[in-house]
Structures are given as structure tokens and as C-alpha cells.
Coordinates of C-alpha atoms in Angstrom, one line a residue:
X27 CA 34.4 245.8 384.8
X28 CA 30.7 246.2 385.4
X29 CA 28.3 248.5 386.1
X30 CA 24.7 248.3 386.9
X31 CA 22.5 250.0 384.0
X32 CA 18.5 251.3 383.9
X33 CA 16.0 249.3 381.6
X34 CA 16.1 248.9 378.3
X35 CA 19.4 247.6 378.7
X36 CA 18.9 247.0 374.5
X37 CA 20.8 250.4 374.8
X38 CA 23.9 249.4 376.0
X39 CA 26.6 249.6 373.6
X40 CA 28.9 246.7 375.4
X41 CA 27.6 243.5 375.6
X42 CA 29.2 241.2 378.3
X43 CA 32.2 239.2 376.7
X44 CA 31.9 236.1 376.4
X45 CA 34.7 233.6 377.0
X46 CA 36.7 233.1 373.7
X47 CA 40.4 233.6 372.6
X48 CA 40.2 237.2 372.1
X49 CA 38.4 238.4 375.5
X50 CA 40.7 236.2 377.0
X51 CA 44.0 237.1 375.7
X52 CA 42.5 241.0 376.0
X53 CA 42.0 240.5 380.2
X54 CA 45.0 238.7 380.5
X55 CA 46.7 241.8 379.4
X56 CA 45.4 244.4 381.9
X57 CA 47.8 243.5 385.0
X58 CA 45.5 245.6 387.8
X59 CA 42.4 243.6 386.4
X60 CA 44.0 240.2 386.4
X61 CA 45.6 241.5 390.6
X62 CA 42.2 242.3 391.4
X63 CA 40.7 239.1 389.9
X64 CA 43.5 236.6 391.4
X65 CA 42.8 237.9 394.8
X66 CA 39.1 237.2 394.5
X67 CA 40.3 234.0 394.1
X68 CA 42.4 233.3 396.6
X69 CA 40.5 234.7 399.4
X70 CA 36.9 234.0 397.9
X71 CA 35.6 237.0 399.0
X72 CA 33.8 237.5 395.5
X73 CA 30.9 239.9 395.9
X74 CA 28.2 239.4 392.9
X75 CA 26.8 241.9 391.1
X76 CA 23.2 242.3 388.7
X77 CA 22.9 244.1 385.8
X78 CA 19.7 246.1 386.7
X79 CA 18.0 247.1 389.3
X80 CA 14.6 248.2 388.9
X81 CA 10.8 247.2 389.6
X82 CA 8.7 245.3 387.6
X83 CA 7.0 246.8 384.5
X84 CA 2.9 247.0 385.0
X85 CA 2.3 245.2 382.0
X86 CA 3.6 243.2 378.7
X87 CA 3.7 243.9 375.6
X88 CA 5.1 242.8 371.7
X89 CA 7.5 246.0 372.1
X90 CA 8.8 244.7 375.3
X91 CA 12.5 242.9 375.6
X92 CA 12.0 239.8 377.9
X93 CA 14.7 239.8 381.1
X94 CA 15.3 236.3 382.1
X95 CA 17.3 235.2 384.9
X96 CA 19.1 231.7 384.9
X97 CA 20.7 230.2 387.8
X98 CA 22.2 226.8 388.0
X99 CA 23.0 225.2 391.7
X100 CA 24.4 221.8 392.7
X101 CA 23.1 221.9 396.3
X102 CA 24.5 218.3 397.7
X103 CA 21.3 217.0 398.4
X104 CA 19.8 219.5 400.8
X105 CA 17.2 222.2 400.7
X106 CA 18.6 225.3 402.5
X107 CA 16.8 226.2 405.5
X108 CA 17.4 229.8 405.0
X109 CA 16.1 232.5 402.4
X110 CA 17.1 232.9 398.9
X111 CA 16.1 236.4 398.9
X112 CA 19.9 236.9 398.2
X113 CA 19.6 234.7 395.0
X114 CA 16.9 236.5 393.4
X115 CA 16.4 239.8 395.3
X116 CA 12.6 240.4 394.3
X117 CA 12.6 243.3 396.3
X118 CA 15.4 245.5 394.1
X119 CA 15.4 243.1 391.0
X120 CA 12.7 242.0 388.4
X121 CA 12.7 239.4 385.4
X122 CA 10.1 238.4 383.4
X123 CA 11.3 234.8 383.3
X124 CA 13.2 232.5 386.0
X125 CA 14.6 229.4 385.0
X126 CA 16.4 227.2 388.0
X127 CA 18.6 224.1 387.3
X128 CA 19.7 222.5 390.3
X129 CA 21.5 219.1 390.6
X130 CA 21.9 216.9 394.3
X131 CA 18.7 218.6 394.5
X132 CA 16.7 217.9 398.1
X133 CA 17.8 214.8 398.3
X134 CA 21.5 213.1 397.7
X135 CA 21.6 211.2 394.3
X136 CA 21.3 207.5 396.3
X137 CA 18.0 208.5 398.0
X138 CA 16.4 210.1 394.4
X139 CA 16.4 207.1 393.3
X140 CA 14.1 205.8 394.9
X141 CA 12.4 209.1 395.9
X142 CA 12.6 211.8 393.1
X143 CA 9.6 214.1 394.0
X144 CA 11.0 217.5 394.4
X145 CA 8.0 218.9 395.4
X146 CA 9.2 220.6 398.9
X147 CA 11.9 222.6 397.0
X148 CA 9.3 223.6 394.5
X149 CA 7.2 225.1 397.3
X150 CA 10.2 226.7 398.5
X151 CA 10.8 228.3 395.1
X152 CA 7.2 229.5 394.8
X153 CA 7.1 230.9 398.6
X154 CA 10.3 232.9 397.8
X155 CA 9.3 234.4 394.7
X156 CA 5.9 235.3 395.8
X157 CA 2.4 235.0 394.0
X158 CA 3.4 237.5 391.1
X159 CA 5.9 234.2 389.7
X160 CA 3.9 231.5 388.1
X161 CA 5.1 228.2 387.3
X162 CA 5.3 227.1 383.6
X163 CA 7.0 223.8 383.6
X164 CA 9.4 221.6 385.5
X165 CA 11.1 217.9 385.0
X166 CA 12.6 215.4 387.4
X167 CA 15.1 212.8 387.2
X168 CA 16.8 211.2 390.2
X169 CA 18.6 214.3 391.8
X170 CA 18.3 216.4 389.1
X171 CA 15.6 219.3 388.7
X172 CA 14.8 222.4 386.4
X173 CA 11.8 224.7 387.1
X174 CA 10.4 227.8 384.8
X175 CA 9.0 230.3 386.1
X176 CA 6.9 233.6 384.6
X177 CA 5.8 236.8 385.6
X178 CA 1.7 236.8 385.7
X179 CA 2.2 239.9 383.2
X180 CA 3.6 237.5 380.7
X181 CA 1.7 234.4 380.9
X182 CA -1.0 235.2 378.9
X183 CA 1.8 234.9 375.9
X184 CA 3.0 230.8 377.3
X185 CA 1.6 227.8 375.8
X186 CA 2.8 224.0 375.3
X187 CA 5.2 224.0 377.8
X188 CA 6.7 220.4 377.7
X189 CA 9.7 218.3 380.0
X190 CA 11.8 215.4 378.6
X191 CA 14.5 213.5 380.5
X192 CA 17.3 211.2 379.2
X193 CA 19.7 209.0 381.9
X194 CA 23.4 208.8 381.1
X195 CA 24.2 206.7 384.5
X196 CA 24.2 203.0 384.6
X197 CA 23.4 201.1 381.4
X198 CA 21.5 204.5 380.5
X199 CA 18.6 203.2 383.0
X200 CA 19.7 205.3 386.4
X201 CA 19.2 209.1 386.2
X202 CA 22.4 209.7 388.6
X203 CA 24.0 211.5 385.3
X204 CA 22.1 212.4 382.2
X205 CA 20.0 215.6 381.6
X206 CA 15.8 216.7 381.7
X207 CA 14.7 219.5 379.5
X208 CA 11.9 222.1 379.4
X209 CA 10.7 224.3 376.6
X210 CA 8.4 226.3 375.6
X211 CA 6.4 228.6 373.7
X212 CA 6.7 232.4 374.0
X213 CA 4.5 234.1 371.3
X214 CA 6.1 232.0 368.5
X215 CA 9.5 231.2 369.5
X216 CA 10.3 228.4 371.2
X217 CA 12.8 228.4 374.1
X218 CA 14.6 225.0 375.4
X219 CA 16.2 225.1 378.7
X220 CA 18.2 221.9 379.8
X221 CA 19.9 221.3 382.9
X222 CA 22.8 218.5 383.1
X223 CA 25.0 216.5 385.5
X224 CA 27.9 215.1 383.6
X225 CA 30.8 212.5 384.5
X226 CA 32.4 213.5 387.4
X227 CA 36.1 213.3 387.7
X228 CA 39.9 214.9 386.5
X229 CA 40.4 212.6 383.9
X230 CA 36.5 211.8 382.4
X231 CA 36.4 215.3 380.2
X232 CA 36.4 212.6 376.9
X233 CA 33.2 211.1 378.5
X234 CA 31.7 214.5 379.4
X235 CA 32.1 215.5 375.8
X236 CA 30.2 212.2 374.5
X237 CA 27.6 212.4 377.3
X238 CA 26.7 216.5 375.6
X239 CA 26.6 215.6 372.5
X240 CA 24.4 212.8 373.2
X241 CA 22.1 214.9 374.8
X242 CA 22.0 218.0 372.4
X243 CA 21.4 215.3 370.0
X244 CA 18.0 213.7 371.6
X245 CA 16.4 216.7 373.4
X246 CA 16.7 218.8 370.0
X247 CA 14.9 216.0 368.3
X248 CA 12.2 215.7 371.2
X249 CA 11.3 219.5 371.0
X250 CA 11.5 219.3 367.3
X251 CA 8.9 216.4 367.5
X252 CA 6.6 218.3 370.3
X253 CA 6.6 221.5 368.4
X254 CA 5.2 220.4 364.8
X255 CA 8.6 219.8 363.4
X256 CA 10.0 223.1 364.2
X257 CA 13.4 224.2 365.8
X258 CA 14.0 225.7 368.8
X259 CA 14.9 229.5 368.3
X260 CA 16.8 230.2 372.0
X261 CA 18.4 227.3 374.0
X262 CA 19.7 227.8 377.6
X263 CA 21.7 225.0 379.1
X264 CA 22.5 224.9 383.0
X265 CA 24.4 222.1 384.7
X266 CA 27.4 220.8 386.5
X267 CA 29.3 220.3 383.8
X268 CA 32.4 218.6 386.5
X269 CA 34.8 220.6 384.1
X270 CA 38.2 220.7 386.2
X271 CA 41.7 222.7 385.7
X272 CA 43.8 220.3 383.9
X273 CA 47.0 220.7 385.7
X274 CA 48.2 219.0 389.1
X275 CA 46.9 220.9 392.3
X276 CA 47.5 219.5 395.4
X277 CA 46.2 221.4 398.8
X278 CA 49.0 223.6 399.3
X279 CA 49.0 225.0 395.5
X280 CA 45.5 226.1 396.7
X281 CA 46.8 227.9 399.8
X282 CA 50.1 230.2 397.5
X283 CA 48.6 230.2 394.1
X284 CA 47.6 233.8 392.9
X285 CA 47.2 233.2 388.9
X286 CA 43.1 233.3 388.3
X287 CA 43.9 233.8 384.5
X288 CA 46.5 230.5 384.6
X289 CA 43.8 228.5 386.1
X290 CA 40.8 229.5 384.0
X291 CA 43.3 228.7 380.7
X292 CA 43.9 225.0 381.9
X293 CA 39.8 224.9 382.2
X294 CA 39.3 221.8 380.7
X295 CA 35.4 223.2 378.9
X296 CA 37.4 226.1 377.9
X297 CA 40.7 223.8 376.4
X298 CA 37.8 221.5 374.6
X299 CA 35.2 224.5 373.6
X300 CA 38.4 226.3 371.9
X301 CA 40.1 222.8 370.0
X302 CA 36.6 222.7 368.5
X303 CA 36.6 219.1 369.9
X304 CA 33.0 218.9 368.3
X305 CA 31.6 220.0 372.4
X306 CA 29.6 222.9 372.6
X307 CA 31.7 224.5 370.5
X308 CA 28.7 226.3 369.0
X309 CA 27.4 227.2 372.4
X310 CA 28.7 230.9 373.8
X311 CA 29.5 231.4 377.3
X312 CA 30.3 234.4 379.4
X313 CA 34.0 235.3 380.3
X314 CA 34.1 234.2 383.8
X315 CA 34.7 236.8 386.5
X316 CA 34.3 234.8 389.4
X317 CA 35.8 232.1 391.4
X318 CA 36.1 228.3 390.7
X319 CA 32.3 227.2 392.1
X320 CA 33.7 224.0 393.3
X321 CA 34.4 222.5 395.8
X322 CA 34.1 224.5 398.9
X323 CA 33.2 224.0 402.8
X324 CA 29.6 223.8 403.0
X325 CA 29.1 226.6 405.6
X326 CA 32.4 228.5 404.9
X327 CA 34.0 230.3 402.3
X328 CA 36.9 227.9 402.2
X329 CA 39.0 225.7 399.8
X330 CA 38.0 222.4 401.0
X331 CA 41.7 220.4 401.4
X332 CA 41.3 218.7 404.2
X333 CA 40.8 214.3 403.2
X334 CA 38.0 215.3 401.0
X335 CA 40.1 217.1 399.0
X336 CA 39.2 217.9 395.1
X337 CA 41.1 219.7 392.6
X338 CA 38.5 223.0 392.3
X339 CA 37.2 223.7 389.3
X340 CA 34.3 225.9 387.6
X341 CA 31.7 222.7 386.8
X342 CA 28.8 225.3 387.2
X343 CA 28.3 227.0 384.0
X344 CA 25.2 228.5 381.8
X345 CA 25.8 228.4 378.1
X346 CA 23.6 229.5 375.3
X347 CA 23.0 229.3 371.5
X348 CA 20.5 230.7 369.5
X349 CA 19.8 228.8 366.4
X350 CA 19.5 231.5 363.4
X351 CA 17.1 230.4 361.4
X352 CA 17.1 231.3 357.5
X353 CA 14.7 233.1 355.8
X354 CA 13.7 233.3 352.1
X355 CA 13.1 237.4 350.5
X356 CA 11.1 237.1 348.0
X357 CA 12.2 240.1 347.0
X358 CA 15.5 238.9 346.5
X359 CA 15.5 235.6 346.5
X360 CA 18.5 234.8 348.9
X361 CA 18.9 234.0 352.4
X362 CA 19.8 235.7 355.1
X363 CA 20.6 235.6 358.6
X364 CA 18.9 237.0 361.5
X365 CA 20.3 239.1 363.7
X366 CA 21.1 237.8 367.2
X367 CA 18.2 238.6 369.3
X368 CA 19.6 236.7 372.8
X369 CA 21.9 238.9 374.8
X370 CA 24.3 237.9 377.9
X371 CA 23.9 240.8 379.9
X372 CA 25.7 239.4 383.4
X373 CA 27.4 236.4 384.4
X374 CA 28.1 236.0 388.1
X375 CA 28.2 233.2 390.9
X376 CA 26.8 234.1 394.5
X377 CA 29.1 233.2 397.2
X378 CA 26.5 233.9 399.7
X379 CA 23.9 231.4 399.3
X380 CA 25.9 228.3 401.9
X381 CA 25.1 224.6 402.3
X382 CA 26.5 223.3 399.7
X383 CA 29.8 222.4 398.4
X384 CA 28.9 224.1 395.0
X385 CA 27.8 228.1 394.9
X386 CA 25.3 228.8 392.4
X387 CA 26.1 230.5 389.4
X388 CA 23.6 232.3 387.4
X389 CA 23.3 234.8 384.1
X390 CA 21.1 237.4 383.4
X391 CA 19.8 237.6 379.4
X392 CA 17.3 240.3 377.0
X393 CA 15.8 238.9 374.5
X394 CA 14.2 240.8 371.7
X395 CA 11.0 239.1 370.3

């Protein structure tokens, strides 16, 4: 299902699938896969895997492929007192670029509000990663957070790095739901990262859908209006999305159910992304491998269905879209379409980073400059 592969993974022949009809009805046919998968499920006892594993390069170049790691975390207002060398294995793994959406971030959503610095968990980020990792950029609001980091080797090639927030919570003034956005300039394209906490909830997917598009809608207009008038060329877009299975589960369907491809079909981004219900249906995403992120025992790797019960679900995503821009040929006078140069190489969740009732989720992308 997947393998580990040596740099230049522009090479490999099979990109990951991404989640769409055909992948889906394609795995859903392969009964040892869909045994294996199930049981991951049940017993949580997912093991996640990166794409590469190799040191970092000495230097950076026009000819080089940029590997960027993206990882999105709800953490339920704490800051683990443990490492994250799990999360981002410096010592085995490198990117160029490290993007980290979190959401509950250091602080529960109450207290943000009236204390929003994440500074400490900043500092934690930068102590982890070590002085070769440079920040770029980073944006605030309430509990949410979303930091860029670069390789030194490739931040002689980073300029007008920018952060824009919009609040979706009460009368659009409190930041308790809404999105903040980053972007960026890499040589000359410009990347957009947004991070999102949507309406919570089984039954608010019709609010969730508004509160995206709304958001899509104003930070595309911000970065067009921060980068002379020009579209973004690669957006990444982290957040608890609070997408839920659409079916009735009570505790004890948790404890006998063994179908991981019945669940992930009643997944209620999934259901809306494939109706074309006009949310992120342009946006890809990778076919999902890995447990439902949500909601768990903080400290254990357990269903929580106790009183606190919530029907689980896989609210942590990553999706990603790269707008193709047209270009005129003289030669020919006609348009035509570049070819896609962002590429989903991994798309896991980490079931050994504890403390929260989320796990994170991250993806691993090339992209060709």
C-alpha cells in the first residue's frame, strides 16, 4: 500500500490516490486490503509511515523539487510536555518547508480570547526543529494558529510573507471558528496555506460548507490584493473540518463495527466533496488510510464512549489545489494548461503524538518550481 522511496521522488510512477469515486470503489474491492484496513480501525493500532527517508540536501537550487511537510493538529488547548521528534523525525527525515496548523492551540478556545499569544508553542516548534528551520510567517486568532517554517538552504529564495485572519464565531467578531492564512513567495510563485476550525457538530455540515466557501472567497482576494493583483499558484488548507460519519453510532457500534470502508463512505466531506455541493469540490485530498482522528482518550488509544461520548469522525484533513494558470503561445496563439506541478506524495495521521482528543494528521508534497 506504501512503500518508502529515495529522493527525487519526481521518479515515481504512482502518485498517492487521492480520495474520489474511482480510488474508492477500486479499494473497496480488494477484500485483504479493506480486512487489514478495518482492523486498524477497530483496534487503533495504526502505525504511520513517511515517504522518504533521507538527510538534508547541502544546498538549493532552481533544479531542485521542494519537499514540504504539512501537519494539521487540534490539540485541546494544551502544549504537550513531551517531544515531537515523533511528528517530524529530523533525525531520519528532511523537508525543505514545514507548515503547522493547529486548532485548541496552548490554550482552550475560552481562555484565547482573551489571551491569544502562542508564543510558548512557537518556541516549542523552533526548539524541536533545531536552528537549521527558520521561521517565515505565522497568524493568530483565538485558539487557532499556523506557522511556516524553511530550511536556511531555502530562505534566500522567501520574500513577502504575509498572515490574514477572518472570525466565523459570534456575529463574525469572536475567532472561536473562522480561519487565518499565510502565504508567500517562493521564487515567483506564491503559496497560500490556511488553517480552519469549522462548525462543530453531526448535523451543522450545511453550515460548514457556507463557513469554506466564505473563507476561500476572502483570503483568495486578500493574497490577490498583497501580491500585486496576482493569484496564488499552490494552496494548502489544514483544519478541523468537524466532518462526521453520517449514520447513527452509538458506543457499542464503536466496540463490534469492523467496516472502515462503510464508515469513510457515510464521511460527510466525502458525501458533500462528491454531490459537488459547490464545497471544496475543486480541492483534492488524499484517499484516507488511517483511522477516524476523532475523538479519542487523551492519553490512550481508545474510542472515547464513556458520557463524553461523540460520534468519531475524520475532522482532521489537509486538502490542496493548485490553480493552473493559462498561458498565451505566441506561437500559437491558444491557451494552454500547465501541467500539475504539486504532488501528494503521503497522507498519514500519527497515533503516537497523545494529549489530545484529536491525533494529528499530516501530508507530505514535491513541488516542481
Amino acid at each position: 500500500m506504501k512503500t518508502h522511496s529515495v529522493y527525487p521522488l519526481i521518479e515515481d510512477p504512482l502518485p498517492f490516490p487521492l480520495l474520489n469515486d474511482t480510488f474508492f470503489s477500486e479499494y473497496s474491492q480488494d477484500p485483504k486490503l479493506i480486512g487489514s484496513l478495518n482492523q486498524e480501525m477497530l483496534h487503533l493500532n495504526h502505525k504511520c509511515s513517511y515517504k522518504w527517508l533521507n538527510q538534508p540536501r547541502n544546498e538549493w537550487n532552481f533544479e531542485n523539487d521542494i519537499r514540504m511537510l504539512v501537519i494539521t493538529w487540534n490539540m485541546h488547548g494544551m502544549i504537550p510536555n513531551h517531544s515531537l521528534k515523533r511528528l517530524f523525525n529530523i533525525d531520519i527525515l528532511h523537508h525543505d518547508l514545514i507548515v503547522v496548523g493547529t486548532q485548541e492551540c496552548q490554550r482552550s478556545i475560552v481562555t484565547s480570547i482573551f489571551c491569544e499569544s502562542k508564543n510558548e508553542w512557537e518556541v516549542k516548534l523552533q526548539n524541536e526543529l533545531g536552528k537549521s528551520f527558520i521561521k517565515v510567517q505565522s497568524a493568530s486568532l483565538n485558539a487557532m494558529h499556523i506557522i511556516v517554517f524553511a530550511h536556511k538552504s531555502l530562505i534566500p529564495k522567501i520574500r513577502n510573507g504575509k498572515s490574514y485572519t477572518f472570525s466565523q464565531g459570534f456575529m463574525g467578531i469572536v475567532g472561536n471558528k473562522g480561519g487565518i492564512a499565510v502565504s508567500i513567495n517562493i521564487n515567483e510563485k506564491i503559496f497560500l496555506f490556511i488553517n480552519s476550525h469549522l462548525e462543530s457538530g453531526q448535523n451543522s455540515e450545511s453550515k460548514r460548507q457556507t463557513q469554506f466557501s466564505k473563507l476561500e472567497t476572502h483570503f483568495e482576494s486578500q493574497v490577490s490584493s498583497n501580491h500585486n493583483h496576482v493569484q496564488y499558484d499552490y494552496l494548502i488548507w489544514t483544519g478541523d473540518f468537524n466532518s462526521r460519519i453520517d449514520d447513527r453510532i452509538i458506543p457499542q457500534t464503536i466496540k463490534t463495527h469492523s467496516d472502515f470502508f462503510g464508515w469513510l463512505g457515510k464521511d460527510q466531506m466525502y458525501l458533500s466533496r462528491r454531490n459537488k455541493l459547490n464545497y471544496q469540490s475543486q480541492f483534492q485530498e488524499g484517499m484516507i488510510f488511517f483511522p477516524p482522528t476523532y475523538k479519542l482518550l487523551q492519553y490512550y488509544n481508545s474510542w472515547a464512549v464513556d458520557q463524553d461520548f461523540r460520534v468519531p469522525g475524520w475532522c482532521d484533513r489537509i486538502l490542496f489545489k493548485e490553480n493552473k494558470k493559462m498561458t498565451l503561445q505566441s506561437t500559437q496563439q491558444s491557451f494552454q494548461e500547465i501541467t500539475s506541478k504539486l504532488k501528494l506524495q503521503n497522507y498519514d495521521a500519527n497515533f503516537d503524538l497523545l494529549g489530545s482528543d484529536h491525533r494529528p494528521v499530516f501530508a507530505q508534497f514535491t513541488i516542481a518550481l
